XYZ file of C-alpha atoms in Angstrom:
276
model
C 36.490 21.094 -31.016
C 39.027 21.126 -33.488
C 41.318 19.464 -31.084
C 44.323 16.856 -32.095
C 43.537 13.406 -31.280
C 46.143 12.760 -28.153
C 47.938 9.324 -27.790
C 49.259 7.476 -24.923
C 52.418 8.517 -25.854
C 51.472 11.978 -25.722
C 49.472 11.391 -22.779
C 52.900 10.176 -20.489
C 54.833 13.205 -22.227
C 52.754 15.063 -20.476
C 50.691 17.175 -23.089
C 47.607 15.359 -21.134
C 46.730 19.260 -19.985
C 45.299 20.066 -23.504
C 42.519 17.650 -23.197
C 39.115 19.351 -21.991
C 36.862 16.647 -20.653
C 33.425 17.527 -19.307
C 32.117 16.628 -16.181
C 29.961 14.155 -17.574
C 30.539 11.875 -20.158
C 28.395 9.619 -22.176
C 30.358 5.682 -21.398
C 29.539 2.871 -23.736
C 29.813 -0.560 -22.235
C 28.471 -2.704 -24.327
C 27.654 -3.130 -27.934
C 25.065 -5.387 -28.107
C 21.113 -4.898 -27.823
C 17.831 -6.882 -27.410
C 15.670 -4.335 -29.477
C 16.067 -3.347 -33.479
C 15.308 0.210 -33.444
C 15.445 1.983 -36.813
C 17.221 5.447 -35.832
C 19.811 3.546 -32.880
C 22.366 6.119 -32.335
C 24.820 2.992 -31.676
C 23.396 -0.084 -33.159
C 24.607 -3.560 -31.798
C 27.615 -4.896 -33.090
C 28.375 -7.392 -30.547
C 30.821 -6.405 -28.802
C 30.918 -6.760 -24.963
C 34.095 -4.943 -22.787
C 34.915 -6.982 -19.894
C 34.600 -5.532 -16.406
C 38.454 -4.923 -15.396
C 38.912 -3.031 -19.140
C 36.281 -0.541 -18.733
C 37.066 -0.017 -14.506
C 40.654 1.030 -15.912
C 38.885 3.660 -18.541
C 36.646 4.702 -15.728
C 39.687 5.499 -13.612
C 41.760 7.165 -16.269
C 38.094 8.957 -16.804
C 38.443 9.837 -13.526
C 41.950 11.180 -13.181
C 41.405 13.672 -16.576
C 38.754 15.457 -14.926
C 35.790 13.530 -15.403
C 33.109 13.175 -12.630
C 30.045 11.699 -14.100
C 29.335 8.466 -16.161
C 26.147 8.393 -18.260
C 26.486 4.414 -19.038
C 25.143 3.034 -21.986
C 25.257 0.714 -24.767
C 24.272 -1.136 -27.072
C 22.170 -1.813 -23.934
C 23.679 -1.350 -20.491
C 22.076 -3.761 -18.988
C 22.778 -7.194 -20.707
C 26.077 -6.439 -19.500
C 26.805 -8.587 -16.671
C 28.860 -6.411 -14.266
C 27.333 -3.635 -14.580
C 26.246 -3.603 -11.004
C 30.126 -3.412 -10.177
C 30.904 -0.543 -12.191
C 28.085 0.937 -10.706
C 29.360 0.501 -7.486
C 32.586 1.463 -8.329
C 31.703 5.058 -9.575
C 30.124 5.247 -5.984
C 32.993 4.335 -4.155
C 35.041 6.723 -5.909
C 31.769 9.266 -4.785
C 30.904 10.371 -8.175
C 27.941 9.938 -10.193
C 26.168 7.494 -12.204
C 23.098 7.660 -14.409
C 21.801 4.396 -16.912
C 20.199 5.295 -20.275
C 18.142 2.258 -21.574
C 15.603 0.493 -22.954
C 14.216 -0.942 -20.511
C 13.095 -4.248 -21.344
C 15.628 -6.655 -18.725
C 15.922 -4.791 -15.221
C 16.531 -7.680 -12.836
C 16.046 -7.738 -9.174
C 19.805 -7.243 -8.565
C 20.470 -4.953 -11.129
C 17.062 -2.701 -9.323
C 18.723 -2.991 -6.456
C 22.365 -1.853 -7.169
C 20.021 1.232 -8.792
C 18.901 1.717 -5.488
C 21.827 1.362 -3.637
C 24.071 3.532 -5.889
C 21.429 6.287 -6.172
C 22.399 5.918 -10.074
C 19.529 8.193 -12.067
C 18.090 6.556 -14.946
C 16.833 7.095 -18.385
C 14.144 4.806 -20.113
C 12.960 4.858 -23.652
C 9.674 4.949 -24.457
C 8.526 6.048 -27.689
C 4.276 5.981 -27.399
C 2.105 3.475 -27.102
C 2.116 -0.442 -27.095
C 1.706 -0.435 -31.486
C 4.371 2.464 -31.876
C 6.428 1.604 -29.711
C 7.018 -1.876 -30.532
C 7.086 -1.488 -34.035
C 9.890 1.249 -33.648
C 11.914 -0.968 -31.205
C 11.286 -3.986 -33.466
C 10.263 -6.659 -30.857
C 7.739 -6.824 -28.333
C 9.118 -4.445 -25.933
C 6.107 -2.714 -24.638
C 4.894 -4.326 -21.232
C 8.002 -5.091 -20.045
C 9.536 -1.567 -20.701
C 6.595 0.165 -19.220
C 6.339 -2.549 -16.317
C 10.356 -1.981 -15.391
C 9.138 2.128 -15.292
C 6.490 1.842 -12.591
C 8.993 -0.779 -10.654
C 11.660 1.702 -10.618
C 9.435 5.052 -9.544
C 7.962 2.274 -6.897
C 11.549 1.917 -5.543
C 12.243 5.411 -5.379
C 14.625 5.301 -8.532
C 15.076 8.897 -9.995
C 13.327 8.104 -13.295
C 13.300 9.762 -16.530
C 11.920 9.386 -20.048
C 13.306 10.125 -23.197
C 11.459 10.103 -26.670
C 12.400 10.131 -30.612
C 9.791 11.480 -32.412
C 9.421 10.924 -35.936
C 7.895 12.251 -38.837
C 4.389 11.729 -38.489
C 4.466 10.897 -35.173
C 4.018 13.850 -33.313
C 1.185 12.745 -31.212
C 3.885 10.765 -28.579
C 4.783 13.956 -27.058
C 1.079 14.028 -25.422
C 0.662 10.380 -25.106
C 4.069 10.515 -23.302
C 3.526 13.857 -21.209
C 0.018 12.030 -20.207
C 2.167 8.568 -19.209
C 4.642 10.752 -17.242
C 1.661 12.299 -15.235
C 0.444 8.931 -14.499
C 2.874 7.189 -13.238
C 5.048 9.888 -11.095
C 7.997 10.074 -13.689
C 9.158 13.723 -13.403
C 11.632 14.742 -16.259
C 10.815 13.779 -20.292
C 13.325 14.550 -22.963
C 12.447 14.946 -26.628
C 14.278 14.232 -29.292
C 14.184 15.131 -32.632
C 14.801 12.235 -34.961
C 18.955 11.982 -35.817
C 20.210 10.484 -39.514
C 22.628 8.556 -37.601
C 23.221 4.793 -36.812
C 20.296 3.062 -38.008
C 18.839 6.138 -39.305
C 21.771 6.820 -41.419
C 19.813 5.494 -44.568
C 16.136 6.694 -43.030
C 15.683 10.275 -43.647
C 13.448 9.869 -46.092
C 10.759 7.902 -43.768
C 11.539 9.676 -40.219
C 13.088 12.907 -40.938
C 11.145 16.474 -39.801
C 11.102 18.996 -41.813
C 12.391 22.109 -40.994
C 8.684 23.607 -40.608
C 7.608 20.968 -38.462
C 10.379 20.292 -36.401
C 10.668 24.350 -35.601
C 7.004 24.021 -34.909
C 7.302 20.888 -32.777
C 9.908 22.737 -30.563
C 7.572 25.681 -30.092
C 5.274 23.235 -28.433
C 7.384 21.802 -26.630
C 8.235 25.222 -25.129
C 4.574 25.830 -24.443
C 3.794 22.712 -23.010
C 7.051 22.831 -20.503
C 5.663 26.157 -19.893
C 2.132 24.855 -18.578
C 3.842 22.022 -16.768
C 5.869 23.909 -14.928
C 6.532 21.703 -11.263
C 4.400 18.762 -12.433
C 6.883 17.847 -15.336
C 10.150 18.812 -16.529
C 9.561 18.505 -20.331
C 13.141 19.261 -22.473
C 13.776 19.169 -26.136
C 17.168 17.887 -26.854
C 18.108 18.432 -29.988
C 21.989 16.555 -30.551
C 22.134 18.099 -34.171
C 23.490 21.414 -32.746
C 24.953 20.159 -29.556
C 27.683 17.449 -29.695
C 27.976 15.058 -26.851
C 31.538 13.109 -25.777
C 31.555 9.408 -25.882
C 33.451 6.709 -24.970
C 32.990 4.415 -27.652
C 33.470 0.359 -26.877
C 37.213 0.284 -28.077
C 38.552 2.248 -26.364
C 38.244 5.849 -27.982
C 36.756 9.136 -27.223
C 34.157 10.575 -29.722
C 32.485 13.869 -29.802
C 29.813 13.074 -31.560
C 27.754 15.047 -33.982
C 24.559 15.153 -36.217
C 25.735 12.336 -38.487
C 29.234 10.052 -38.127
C 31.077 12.459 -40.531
C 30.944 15.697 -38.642
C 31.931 13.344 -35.629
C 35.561 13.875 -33.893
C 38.400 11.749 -32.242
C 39.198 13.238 -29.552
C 41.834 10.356 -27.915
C 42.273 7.372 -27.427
C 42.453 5.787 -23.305
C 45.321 4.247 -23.273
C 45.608 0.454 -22.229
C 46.894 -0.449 -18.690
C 50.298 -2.182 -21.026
C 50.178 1.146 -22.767
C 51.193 3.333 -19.528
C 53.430 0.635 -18.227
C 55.232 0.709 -21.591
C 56.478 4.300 -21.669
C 57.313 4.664 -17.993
């Protein structure tokens, strides 16, 4: 933190060795969505990186240090070659994991999943009313269906959760969910005033009372489920995440879009050639 942003100029002078990457970084592909929900970290926008663009940044990833890819969007999965950068990571023999919503798994996309051994992460925020009317479509069945397809097929499987104020209740109805159908890891998280939820801390913001008390009980709970379910709170407001963002750039990302930070920018394939 606190770093200067380093350009590809600055990269091919060498002064490359000041950037800190971590092992695993957080890779947007895509900017566009099939669900509305009202605290999106990265709502859609439209854009959509073609395959050879991003398998450059994943290389360039690769050669700073980076040995992980957590991809994401948008939604991950409208993006058509997503399969081949999945299979790309693996034939470089690093990891992949998928964070999405879950509603459009194809057959092909399940079974690059498979093949690639790439872990993934579903939201799910409750139950068929919640969850639909914080997603904004009717997301429900399908999300929940793609789930039990992907435990079926031996797909590590995780959930993750906002919870909102007011809504405290998903944490059971989700730890119950996760019993039932042999999903082994949930994440909670605390509701964010970023993206969508720039404008809605009013409506889904905790208070400090009940948020501190909503992480004690998540600490007991984890506690009693100790080897049937590994149940983390994630809270993002005190630890910033990197990000590749869809242009190009490198974001650590905070609380809220002010506190976040450009950390560089991946140079273009022209870029490099330029200054040799």
């Amino acid at each position: 933190m606190g770093m200067a942003p380093v350009t590809s100029t600055d990269h091919d002078r060498g002064l490359q060795m000041h950037l800190k990457l971590p092992q695993t970084i957080c890779f947007r592909i895509s900017r566009c969505c099939n669900a509305f929900c009202g605290f999106c970290l990265a709502p859609a926008n439209g854009a959509m990186i073609n395959g050879d663009t991003l398998i450059h940044r994943i290389d360039w990833l690769l050669s700073h240090g980076v040995g992980g890819f957590d991809f994401c969007g948008g939604e991950p999965t409208l993006h058509p070659e997503l399969p081949r950068l999945l299979g790309h990571v693996q034939t470089r023999r690093k990891k992949a994991a998928l964070t999405t919503n879950g509603i459009e798994i194809s057959g092909s996309l399940m079974s690059a999943l498979r093949a690639t051994k790439t872990r993934v992460k579903v939201s799910l925020h409750g139950d068929r009313t919640h969850h639909n009317a914080v997603v904004g479509c009717d997301a429900f069945d399908k999300t929940t269906a793609n789930i039990r397809n992907l435990v079926r097929f031996g797909i590590a499987t995780s959930l993750q959760t906002t919870v909102v104020a007011g809504e405290a209740w998903v944490v059971d109805w989700l730890i119950d969910f996760c019993l039932a159908t042999g999903v082994r890891r949930l994440n909670i998280l605390p509701f964010l005033p970023r993206g969508t939820g720039r404008g809605r801390q009013e409506q889904y913001g905790l208070p400090t009372a009940l948020r501190g008390a909503l992480h004690s009980y998540v600490t007991t709970r984890r506690r009693a489920l100790n080897g049937r379910l590994d149940l983390r709170w994630l809270n993002l407001s005190v630890r910033p995440i990197h990000v590749v963002e869809v242009d190009g750039s490198i974001i650590l990302e905070g609380p809220t879009e002010a506190r976040d930070q450009l950390i560089c920018q991946i140079p273009t394939p022209a870029e490099i050639e330029q200054v040799r």
